[in-house]
Amino acid sequence: NSFDESFKSFKRIENTSEMLSVATSDSELSDKTLIGMYDLKLPISYFGNKGIYTIYIKPKEITATIYDIGALVAYPDVRGIVIDIQKIPAQYTNLFQNNELVGYKIEYISNDQKQEYYRLVTSNNKCSPLSQNLTSTNSNVNGYRFNDSSTLSFLTVTPSSSVNFKPNALPFIGTVSQQIIISNTKFDPVSLEVELVEHDADTISYMLEGNQIRSLDKQLITTFNENNEIYKQQEFITLKDSYTGKDMFEVRRDMAGNIDFTQDFNDLFQR
């Protein structure tokens, strides 16, 4: 119940054996937002039936296609992945503003749809192509310069440069027209199991030990919750043989939709 929630910070206790006896509230927390904690709301349209649901929560994934593998004209040794922002779904284009993708993960999809490699984004900036020959180990790639009005984004990733002892062996950062998946690394995927039931421990306890009224004249048994509100009302009927008058069946019928609200537990003791 959100109305009963309270958030407090507690003093540190050096002797843990005395923890229960001396633990006191230090102060009320003004900010009740717990970092990394979120409320999970399950839409009734998907979770309206009783049963066990497995919920898999993971970072949003942006599917994109590599427009080009290029290098910066001003720094020919800096290679990067070029993405056409116009080909990105509209709800994700804001992430392709300058340096908004830093820390994101890029997964590469092979021809057989396997995710075999991944790289981390170290920077992203809007760029435009230039027709200029690059004199470096990246001489076979197109040159780009930063341009904030462009619809292309230049992403540098790590690792992307060769090691000193093998300068001609450049790490793989993708190929033109290759499909990639971009996702953030703020949290790891989480799998939750949620069981939706009609009754919980509280409602079961109402039926087992809750207050009840048995109305002999109306043949009603009314069960109340902890606030003495009607939780369940049932009608008990005895069916007799029409010829002998002998009791044949005892029937219990749920009164849901036809509740007799005159059965009030609090009023019973005030009469």
PDB file of C-alpha atoms in Angstrom:
ATOM      1  CA  ASN A   1       0.000   0.000   0.000  1.00  0.00           C
ATOM      2  CA  SER A   2       1.706   3.209  -1.172  1.00  0.00           C
ATOM      3  CA  PHE A   3       0.022   5.234   1.588  1.00  0.00           C
ATOM      4  CA  ASP A   4       1.845   3.203   4.239  1.00  0.00           C
ATOM      5  CA  GLU A   5       5.321   3.486   2.712  1.00  0.00           C
ATOM      6  CA  SER A   6       8.014   5.221   4.756  1.00  0.00           C
ATOM      7  CA  PHE A   7      11.669   5.706   3.881  1.00  0.00           C
ATOM      8  CA  LYS A   8      14.223   6.303   6.610  1.00  0.00           C
ATOM      9  CA  SER A   9      18.002   6.301   7.001  1.00  0.00           C
ATOM     10  CA  PHE A  10      19.530   4.585  10.018  1.00  0.00           C
ATOM     11  CA  LYS A  11      22.564   5.237  12.180  1.00  0.00           C
ATOM     12  CA  ARG A  12      25.532   2.945  11.856  1.00  0.00           C
ATOM     13  CA  ILE A  13      25.997   0.507  14.743  1.00  0.00           C
ATOM     14  CA  GLU A  14      29.529  -0.650  15.434  1.00  0.00           C
ATOM     15  CA  ASN A  15      28.531  -3.630  17.581  1.00  0.00           C
ATOM     16  CA  THR A  16      26.204  -5.629  15.366  1.00  0.00           C
ATOM     17  CA  SER A  17      25.102  -7.805  18.285  1.00  0.00           C
ATOM     18  CA  GLU A  18      23.264  -4.753  19.666  1.00  0.00           C
ATOM     19  CA  MET A  19      21.617  -3.912  16.366  1.00  0.00           C
ATOM     20  CA  LEU A  20      18.059  -4.838  17.304  1.00  0.00           C
ATOM     21  CA  SER A  21      18.136  -3.214  20.722  1.00  0.00           C
ATOM     22  CA  VAL A  22      19.552   0.195  19.769  1.00  0.00           C
ATOM     23  CA  ALA A  23      18.438   0.690  16.161  1.00  0.00           C
ATOM     24  CA  THR A  24      16.751   4.098  15.832  1.00  0.00           C
ATOM     25  CA  SER A  25      15.487   6.214  13.002  1.00  0.00           C
ATOM     26  CA  ASP A  26      18.061   8.853  12.108  1.00  0.00           C
ATOM     27  CA  SER A  27      15.959  11.087   9.897  1.00  0.00           C
ATOM     28  CA  GLU A  28      13.178  11.181   7.386  1.00  0.00           C
ATOM     29  CA  LEU A  29      14.403  11.050   3.814  1.00  0.00           C
ATOM     30  CA  SER A  30      13.103  13.995   1.810  1.00  0.00           C
ATOM     31  CA  ASP A  31      13.818  12.228  -1.474  1.00  0.00           C
ATOM     32  CA  LYS A  32      11.940   8.945  -1.600  1.00  0.00           C
ATOM     33  CA  THR A  33      13.333   7.981  -4.981  1.00  0.00           C
ATOM     34  CA  LEU A  34      15.615   4.980  -4.658  1.00  0.00           C
ATOM     35  CA  ILE A  35      18.246   5.011  -7.386  1.00  0.00           C
ATOM     36  CA  GLY A  36      17.871   1.987  -9.625  1.00  0.00           C
ATOM     37  CA  MET A  37      14.439   1.074  -8.234  1.00  0.00           C
ATOM     38  CA  TYR A  38      11.383   1.330 -10.439  1.00  0.00           C
ATOM     39  CA  ASP A  39       7.675   0.594 -10.146  1.00  0.00           C
ATOM     40  CA  LEU A  40       6.543  -2.140 -12.501  1.00  0.00           C
ATOM     41  CA  LYS A  41       3.006  -1.684 -13.799  1.00  0.00           C
ATOM     42  CA  LEU A  42       1.470  -4.627 -15.625  1.00  0.00           C
ATOM     43  CA  PRO A  43      -1.237  -3.708 -18.183  1.00  0.00           C
ATOM     44  CA  ILE A  44      -4.461  -5.590 -17.533  1.00  0.00           C
ATOM     45  CA  SER A  45      -4.871  -6.182 -21.272  1.00  0.00           C
ATOM     46  CA  TYR A  46      -1.912  -8.580 -21.172  1.00  0.00           C
ATOM     47  CA  PHE A  47      -2.025  -9.793 -17.580  1.00  0.00           C
ATOM     48  CA  GLY A  48      -5.769 -10.043 -17.018  1.00  0.00           C
ATOM     49  CA  ASN A  49      -5.904 -13.812 -16.613  1.00  0.00           C
ATOM     50  CA  LYS A  50      -4.836 -15.843 -13.611  1.00  0.00           C
ATOM     51  CA  GLY A  51      -1.621 -17.783 -14.081  1.00  0.00           C
ATOM     52  CA  ILE A  52       2.169 -17.635 -13.958  1.00  0.00           C
ATOM     53  CA  TYR A  53       3.870 -15.083 -16.204  1.00  0.00           C
ATOM     54  CA  THR A  54       7.575 -14.887 -17.005  1.00  0.00           C
ATOM     55  CA  ILE A  55       8.602 -11.270 -17.622  1.00  0.00           C
ATOM     56  CA  TYR A  56      11.927 -10.534 -19.319  1.00  0.00           C
ATOM     57  CA  ILE A  57      13.126  -6.954 -18.885  1.00  0.00           C
ATOM     58  CA  LYS A  58      16.040  -5.720 -20.965  1.00  0.00           C
ATOM     59  CA  PRO A  59      17.329  -2.401 -22.325  1.00  0.00           C
ATOM     60  CA  LYS A  60      15.641  -1.062 -25.439  1.00  0.00           C
ATOM     61  CA  GLU A  61      17.342  -2.169 -28.631  1.00  0.00           C
ATOM     62  CA  ILE A  62      17.766  -0.017 -31.715  1.00  0.00           C
ATOM     63  CA  THR A  63      18.207  -1.948 -34.938  1.00  0.00           C
ATOM     64  CA  ALA A  64      20.279  -0.070 -37.497  1.00  0.00           C
ATOM     65  CA  THR A  65      22.288  -0.636 -40.657  1.00  0.00           C
ATOM     66  CA  ILE A  66      25.875   0.540 -41.074  1.00  0.00           C
ATOM     67  CA  TYR A  67      25.891   3.257 -43.714  1.00  0.00           C
ATOM     68  CA  ASP A  68      29.679   3.347 -44.023  1.00  0.00           C
ATOM     69  CA  ILE A  69      32.955   2.604 -42.255  1.00  0.00           C
ATOM     70  CA  GLY A  70      34.973   5.801 -42.427  1.00  0.00           C
ATOM     71  CA  ALA A  71      37.685   7.921 -40.846  1.00  0.00           C
ATOM     72  CA  LEU A  72      37.975  11.540 -39.772  1.00  0.00           C
ATOM     73  CA  VAL A  73      39.720  13.773 -42.289  1.00  0.00           C
ATOM     74  CA  ALA A  74      41.389  15.756 -39.506  1.00  0.00           C
ATOM     75  CA  TYR A  75      42.490  12.543 -37.746  1.00  0.00           C
ATOM     76  CA  PRO A  76      42.865   9.849 -40.411  1.00  0.00           C
ATOM     77  CA  ASP A  77      43.747   7.158 -37.879  1.00  0.00           C
ATOM     78  CA  VAL A  78      40.401   7.531 -36.105  1.00  0.00           C
ATOM     79  CA  ARG A  79      38.013   5.041 -37.650  1.00  0.00           C
ATOM     80  CA  GLY A  80      34.309   4.907 -36.945  1.00  0.00           C
ATOM     81  CA  ILE A  81      30.900   3.614 -37.889  1.00  0.00           C
ATOM     82  CA  VAL A  82      28.649   5.935 -39.879  1.00  0.00           C
ATOM     83  CA  ILE A  83      24.892   5.673 -39.311  1.00  0.00           C
ATOM     84  CA  ASP A  84      22.166   7.350 -41.369  1.00  0.00           C
ATOM     85  CA  ILE A  85      19.914   8.936 -38.719  1.00  0.00           C
ATOM     86  CA  GLN A  86      17.047   9.165 -41.218  1.00  0.00           C
ATOM     87  CA  LYS A  87      16.873   5.354 -41.250  1.00  0.00           C
ATOM     88  CA  ILE A  88      16.479   5.196 -37.449  1.00  0.00           C
ATOM     89  CA  PRO A  89      12.947   4.906 -35.966  1.00  0.00           C
ATOM     90  CA  ALA A  90      11.678   8.376 -35.060  1.00  0.00           C
ATOM     91  CA  GLN A  91      11.379   7.635 -31.325  1.00  0.00           C
ATOM     92  CA  TYR A  92      15.128   6.955 -31.105  1.00  0.00           C
ATOM     93  CA  THR A  93      16.605   9.746 -33.236  1.00  0.00           C
ATOM     94  CA  ASN A  94      17.139  11.945 -30.157  1.00  0.00           C
ATOM     95  CA  LEU A  95      19.779   9.451 -28.991  1.00  0.00           C
ATOM     96  CA  PHE A  96      21.887  10.312 -32.021  1.00  0.00           C
ATOM     97  CA  GLN A  97      22.552  13.850 -30.864  1.00  0.00           C
ATOM     98  CA  ASN A  98      26.242  14.483 -30.222  1.00  0.00           C
ATOM     99  CA  ASN A  99      27.696  12.116 -27.582  1.00  0.00           C
ATOM    100  CA  GLU A 100      24.300  10.804 -26.447  1.00  0.00           C
ATOM    101  CA  LEU A 101      25.347   7.227 -27.279  1.00  0.00           C
ATOM    102  CA  VAL A 102      28.533   7.162 -25.198  1.00  0.00           C
ATOM    103  CA  GLY A 103      28.628   3.901 -23.249  1.00  0.00           C
ATOM    104  CA  TYR A 104      26.099   2.144 -25.467  1.00  0.00           C
ATOM    105  CA  LYS A 105      26.826  -1.320 -26.814  1.00  0.00           C
ATOM    106  CA  ILE A 106      26.866  -2.250 -30.489  1.00  0.00           C
ATOM    107  CA  GLU A 107      26.211  -5.886 -31.381  1.00  0.00           C
ATOM    108  CA  TYR A 108      26.978  -7.100 -34.877  1.00  0.00           C
ATOM    109  CA  ILE A 109      24.590  -9.443 -36.679  1.00  0.00           C
ATOM    110  CA  SER A 110      26.207 -11.932 -39.042  1.00  0.00           C
ATOM    111  CA  ASN A 111      24.675 -13.202 -42.276  1.00  0.00           C
ATOM    112  CA  ASP A 112      23.162 -16.162 -40.414  1.00  0.00           C
ATOM    113  CA  GLN A 113      21.573 -13.776 -37.873  1.00  0.00           C
ATOM    114  CA  LYS A 114      23.997 -14.602 -35.055  1.00  0.00           C
ATOM    115  CA  GLN A 115      25.222 -11.938 -32.646  1.00  0.00           C
ATOM    116  CA  GLU A 116      28.946 -12.644 -32.703  1.00  0.00           C
ATOM    117  CA  TYR A 117      30.767  -9.434 -31.730  1.00  0.00           C
ATOM    118  CA  TYR A 118      30.122  -6.320 -29.728  1.00  0.00           C
ATOM    119  CA  ARG A 119      31.857  -2.977 -29.288  1.00  0.00           C
ATOM    120  CA  LEU A 120      31.301  -0.036 -26.918  1.00  0.00           C
ATOM    121  CA  VAL A 121      30.605   3.468 -28.218  1.00  0.00           C
ATOM    122  CA  THR A 122      33.153   6.049 -27.047  1.00  0.00           C
ATOM    123  CA  SER A 123      31.732   9.042 -28.951  1.00  0.00           C
ATOM    124  CA  ASN A 124      29.161   9.964 -31.558  1.00  0.00           C
ATOM    125  CA  ASN A 125      28.919  13.181 -33.530  1.00  0.00           C
ATOM    126  CA  LYS A 126      27.009  14.289 -36.593  1.00  0.00           C
ATOM    127  CA  CYS A 127      29.192  14.286 -39.685  1.00  0.00           C
ATOM    128  CA  SER A 128      29.247  14.785 -43.433  1.00  0.00           C
ATOM    129  CA  PRO A 129      31.399  13.059 -46.077  1.00  0.00           C
ATOM    130  CA  LEU A 130      34.326  14.723 -47.843  1.00  0.00           C
ATOM    131  CA  SER A 131      35.955  13.706 -51.103  1.00  0.00           C
ATOM    132  CA  GLN A 132      39.531  13.589 -49.934  1.00  0.00           C
ATOM    133  CA  ASN A 133      42.247  10.958 -50.128  1.00  0.00           C
ATOM    134  CA  LEU A 134      43.423   9.818 -46.696  1.00  0.00           C
ATOM    135  CA  THR A 135      47.126   9.113 -46.329  1.00  0.00           C
ATOM    136  CA  SER A 136      47.211   6.613 -43.480  1.00  0.00           C
ATOM    137  CA  THR A 137      46.478   3.020 -42.646  1.00  0.00           C
ATOM    138  CA  ASN A 138      42.823   3.962 -43.311  1.00  0.00           C
ATOM    139  CA  SER A 139      43.473   5.083 -46.911  1.00  0.00           C
ATOM    140  CA  ASN A 140      40.803   2.697 -48.211  1.00  0.00           C
ATOM    141  CA  VAL A 141      37.975   4.342 -46.296  1.00  0.00           C
ATOM    142  CA  ASN A 142      35.945   7.467 -46.931  1.00  0.00           C
ATOM    143  CA  GLY A 143      36.721  10.668 -45.070  1.00  0.00           C
ATOM    144  CA  TYR A 144      34.281  12.540 -42.817  1.00  0.00           C
ATOM    145  CA  ARG A 145      34.231  15.785 -40.888  1.00  0.00           C
ATOM    146  CA  PHE A 146      31.984  16.891 -38.041  1.00  0.00           C
ATOM    147  CA  ASN A 147      28.869  18.772 -39.135  1.00  0.00           C
ATOM    148  CA  ASP A 148      26.038  19.386 -36.651  1.00  0.00           C
ATOM    149  CA  SER A 149      23.484  19.973 -39.414  1.00  0.00           C
ATOM    150  CA  SER A 150      24.079  16.601 -41.073  1.00  0.00           C
ATOM    151  CA  THR A 151      21.812  13.539 -40.898  1.00  0.00           C
ATOM    152  CA  LEU A 152      24.766  11.163 -40.548  1.00  0.00           C
ATOM    153  CA  SER A 153      26.366  10.208 -37.236  1.00  0.00           C
ATOM    154  CA  PHE A 154      29.991   9.151 -36.794  1.00  0.00           C
ATOM    155  CA  LEU A 155      30.419   6.632 -33.964  1.00  0.00           C
ATOM    156  CA  THR A 156      33.834   5.764 -32.561  1.00  0.00           C
ATOM    157  CA  VAL A 157      34.040   2.458 -30.739  1.00  0.00           C
ATOM    158  CA  THR A 158      36.522   0.543 -28.646  1.00  0.00           C
ATOM    159  CA  PRO A 159      38.604  -1.289 -29.566  1.00  0.00           C
ATOM    160  CA  SER A 160      39.109   0.222 -33.014  1.00  0.00           C
ATOM    161  CA  SER A 161      42.851   0.844 -33.338  1.00  0.00           C
ATOM    162  CA  SER A 162      45.623  -1.657 -33.966  1.00  0.00           C
ATOM    163  CA  VAL A 163      48.149  -2.680 -31.340  1.00  0.00           C
ATOM    164  CA  ASN A 164      51.726  -1.412 -31.551  1.00  0.00           C
ATOM    165  CA  PHE A 165      53.292  -4.774 -32.294  1.00  0.00           C
ATOM    166  CA  LYS A 166      50.865  -5.449 -35.180  1.00  0.00           C
ATOM    167  CA  PRO A 167      50.008  -2.065 -36.745  1.00  0.00           C
ATOM    168  CA  ASN A 168      48.372  -3.444 -39.885  1.00  0.00           C
ATOM    169  CA  ALA A 169      45.839  -5.654 -38.029  1.00  0.00           C
ATOM    170  CA  LEU A 170      42.852  -3.418 -37.439  1.00  0.00           C
ATOM    171  CA  PRO A 171      40.098  -4.634 -35.088  1.00  0.00           C
ATOM    172  CA  PHE A 172      36.767  -5.455 -36.655  1.00  0.00           C
ATOM    173  CA  ILE A 173      34.234  -2.622 -36.257  1.00  0.00           C
ATOM    174  CA  GLY A 174      31.731  -3.705 -38.892  1.00  0.00           C
ATOM    175  CA  THR A 175      31.136  -3.684 -42.617  1.00  0.00           C
ATOM    176  CA  VAL A 176      29.002  -1.523 -44.885  1.00  0.00           C
ATOM    177  CA  SER A 177      25.319  -2.560 -44.929  1.00  0.00           C
ATOM    178  CA  GLN A 178      25.783  -4.838 -41.916  1.00  0.00           C
ATOM    179  CA  GLN A 179      22.915  -4.943 -39.454  1.00  0.00           C
ATOM    180  CA  ILE A 180      23.701  -3.926 -35.879  1.00  0.00           C
ATOM    181  CA  ILE A 181      21.826  -3.632 -32.593  1.00  0.00           C
ATOM    182  CA  ILE A 182      22.469  -0.618 -30.357  1.00  0.00           C
ATOM    183  CA  SER A 183      21.490  -0.855 -26.683  1.00  0.00           C
ATOM    184  CA  ASN A 184      22.426   0.900 -23.467  1.00  0.00           C
ATOM    185  CA  THR A 185      24.425  -0.761 -20.716  1.00  0.00           C
ATOM    186  CA  LYS A 186      22.729   0.860 -17.709  1.00  0.00           C
ATOM    187  CA  PHE A 187      21.350  -2.425 -16.420  1.00  0.00           C
ATOM    188  CA  ASP A 188      21.539  -6.126 -17.133  1.00  0.00           C
ATOM    189  CA  PRO A 189      18.522  -8.049 -18.413  1.00  0.00           C
ATOM    190  CA  VAL A 190      16.271  -9.315 -15.618  1.00  0.00           C
ATOM    191  CA  SER A 191      13.847 -12.240 -15.655  1.00  0.00           C
ATOM    192  CA  LEU A 192      10.877 -12.104 -13.272  1.00  0.00           C
ATOM    193  CA  GLU A 193       8.216 -14.673 -12.516  1.00  0.00           C
ATOM    194  CA  VAL A 194       4.857 -13.219 -11.520  1.00  0.00           C
ATOM    195  CA  GLU A 195       1.886 -15.284 -10.413  1.00  0.00           C
ATOM    196  CA  LEU A 196      -1.546 -13.684 -10.642  1.00  0.00           C
ATOM    197  CA  VAL A 197      -4.090 -15.330  -8.378  1.00  0.00           C
ATOM    198  CA  GLU A 198      -7.634 -14.689  -7.256  1.00  0.00           C
ATOM    199  CA  HIS A 199      -6.845 -15.097  -3.552  1.00  0.00           C
ATOM    200  CA  ASP A 200      -3.839 -14.179  -1.441  1.00  0.00           C
ATOM    201  CA  ALA A 201      -2.919 -14.907   2.175  1.00  0.00           C
ATOM    202  CA  ASP A 202      -5.131 -12.076   3.452  1.00  0.00           C
ATOM    203  CA  THR A 203      -8.280 -13.093   1.610  1.00  0.00           C
ATOM    204  CA  ILE A 204      -7.819 -16.724   2.613  1.00  0.00           C
ATOM    205  CA  SER A 205      -7.502 -15.657   6.249  1.00  0.00           C
ATOM    206  CA  TYR A 206     -10.807 -13.756   5.978  1.00  0.00           C
ATOM    207  CA  MET A 207     -12.605 -16.982   5.122  1.00  0.00           C
ATOM    208  CA  LEU A 208     -10.788 -19.014   7.773  1.00  0.00           C
ATOM    209  CA  GLU A 209     -10.887 -16.693  10.754  1.00  0.00           C
ATOM    210  CA  GLY A 210     -12.654 -13.478   9.765  1.00  0.00           C
ATOM    211  CA  ASN A 211     -15.745 -12.107  11.480  1.00  0.00           C
ATOM    212  CA  GLN A 212     -18.985 -13.681  10.266  1.00  0.00           C
ATOM    213  CA  ILE A 213     -22.719 -13.234  10.626  1.00  0.00           C
ATOM    214  CA  ARG A 214     -25.060 -16.178  10.108  1.00  0.00           C
ATOM    215  CA  SER A 215     -28.569 -14.883   9.427  1.00  0.00           C
ATOM    216  CA  LEU A 216     -30.958 -17.697  10.346  1.00  0.00           C
ATOM    217  CA  ASP A 217     -34.047 -16.101   8.855  1.00  0.00           C
ATOM    218  CA  LYS A 218     -32.388 -15.183   5.558  1.00  0.00           C
ATOM    219  CA  GLN A 219     -30.093 -18.232   5.453  1.00  0.00           C
ATOM    220  CA  LEU A 220     -27.086 -16.019   4.757  1.00  0.00           C
ATOM    221  CA  ILE A 221     -23.515 -16.252   5.979  1.00  0.00           C
ATOM    222  CA  THR A 222     -21.615 -12.992   5.569  1.00  0.00           C
ATOM    223  CA  THR A 223     -17.829 -12.872   5.996  1.00  0.00           C
ATOM    224  CA  PHE A 224     -16.006  -9.599   6.719  1.00  0.00           C
ATOM    225  CA  ASN A 225     -12.452  -8.363   6.198  1.00  0.00           C
ATOM    226  CA  GLU A 226     -10.246  -6.727   8.846  1.00  0.00           C
ATOM    227  CA  ASN A 227     -12.213  -3.466   8.506  1.00  0.00           C
ATOM    228  CA  ASN A 228     -15.531  -5.292   8.950  1.00  0.00           C
ATOM    229  CA  GLU A 229     -16.412  -4.667   5.311  1.00  0.00           C
ATOM    230  CA  ILE A 230     -18.317  -7.402   3.497  1.00  0.00           C
ATOM    231  CA  TYR A 231     -15.837  -9.662   1.746  1.00  0.00           C
ATOM    232  CA  LYS A 232     -18.032 -12.660   0.941  1.00  0.00           C
ATOM    233  CA  GLN A 233     -21.712 -13.449   1.271  1.00  0.00           C
ATOM    234  CA  GLN A 234     -23.232 -16.858   0.655  1.00  0.00           C
ATOM    235  CA  GLU A 235     -26.727 -18.265   0.825  1.00  0.00           C
ATOM    236  CA  PHE A 236     -27.249 -21.697   2.373  1.00  0.00           C
ATOM    237  CA  ILE A 237     -30.305 -23.612   1.179  1.00  0.00           C
ATOM    238  CA  THR A 238     -31.627 -27.020   2.181  1.00  0.00           C
ATOM    239  CA  LEU A 239     -33.490 -28.861  -0.584  1.00  0.00           C
ATOM    240  CA  LYS A 240     -36.107 -31.361   0.567  1.00  0.00           C
ATOM    241  CA  ASP A 241     -37.785 -34.284  -1.124  1.00  0.00           C
ATOM    242  CA  SER A 242     -41.171 -33.068  -2.426  1.00  0.00           C
ATOM    243  CA  TYR A 243     -42.918 -36.267  -1.345  1.00  0.00           C
ATOM    244  CA  THR A 244     -41.331 -37.231   1.956  1.00  0.00           C
ATOM    245  CA  GLY A 245     -40.113 -33.829   3.118  1.00  0.00           C
ATOM    246  CA  LYS A 246     -36.750 -35.374   3.893  1.00  0.00           C
ATOM    247  CA  ASP A 247     -33.653 -33.214   3.550  1.00  0.00           C
ATOM    248  CA  MET A 248     -31.888 -34.149   0.308  1.00  0.00           C
ATOM    249  CA  PHE A 249     -29.240 -31.507  -0.392  1.00  0.00           C
ATOM    250  CA  GLU A 250     -27.499 -28.618   1.317  1.00  0.00           C
ATOM    251  CA  VAL A 251     -26.617 -25.944  -1.228  1.00  0.00           C
ATOM    252  CA  ARG A 252     -24.223 -23.038  -0.821  1.00  0.00           C
ATOM    253  CA  ARG A 253     -24.678 -20.261  -3.372  1.00  0.00           C
ATOM    254  CA  ASP A 254     -22.462 -17.206  -3.845  1.00  0.00           C
ATOM    255  CA  MET A 255     -24.372 -13.941  -3.535  1.00  0.00           C
ATOM    256  CA  ALA A 256     -21.935 -11.888  -5.640  1.00  0.00           C
ATOM    257  CA  GLY A 257     -23.929  -9.260  -7.514  1.00  0.00           C
ATOM    258  CA  ASN A 258     -26.856  -9.601  -5.121  1.00  0.00           C
ATOM    259  CA  ILE A 259     -25.309  -8.674  -1.771  1.00  0.00           C
ATOM    260  CA  ASP A 260     -27.605  -7.977   1.172  1.00  0.00           C
ATOM    261  CA  PHE A 261     -25.921  -4.938   2.726  1.00  0.00           C
ATOM    262  CA  THR A 262     -28.215  -4.998   5.759  1.00  0.00           C
ATOM    263  CA  GLN A 263     -25.848  -7.615   7.136  1.00  0.00           C
ATOM    264  CA  ASP A 264     -23.596  -5.138   8.948  1.00  0.00           C
ATOM    265  CA  PHE A 265     -21.213  -6.446  11.585  1.00  0.00           C
ATOM    266  CA  ASN A 266     -20.790  -3.105  13.390  1.00  0.00           C
ATOM    267  CA  ASP A 267     -24.526  -2.422  13.560  1.00  0.00           C
ATOM    268  CA  LEU A 268     -25.188  -5.873  14.969  1.00  0.00           C
ATOM    269  CA  PHE A 269     -23.821  -4.941  18.401  1.00  0.00           C
ATOM    270  CA  GLN A 270     -25.459  -1.522  18.490  1.00  0.00           C
ATOM    271  CA  ARG A 271     -29.029  -2.771  18.306  1.00  0.00           C
TER     272      ARG A 271
END
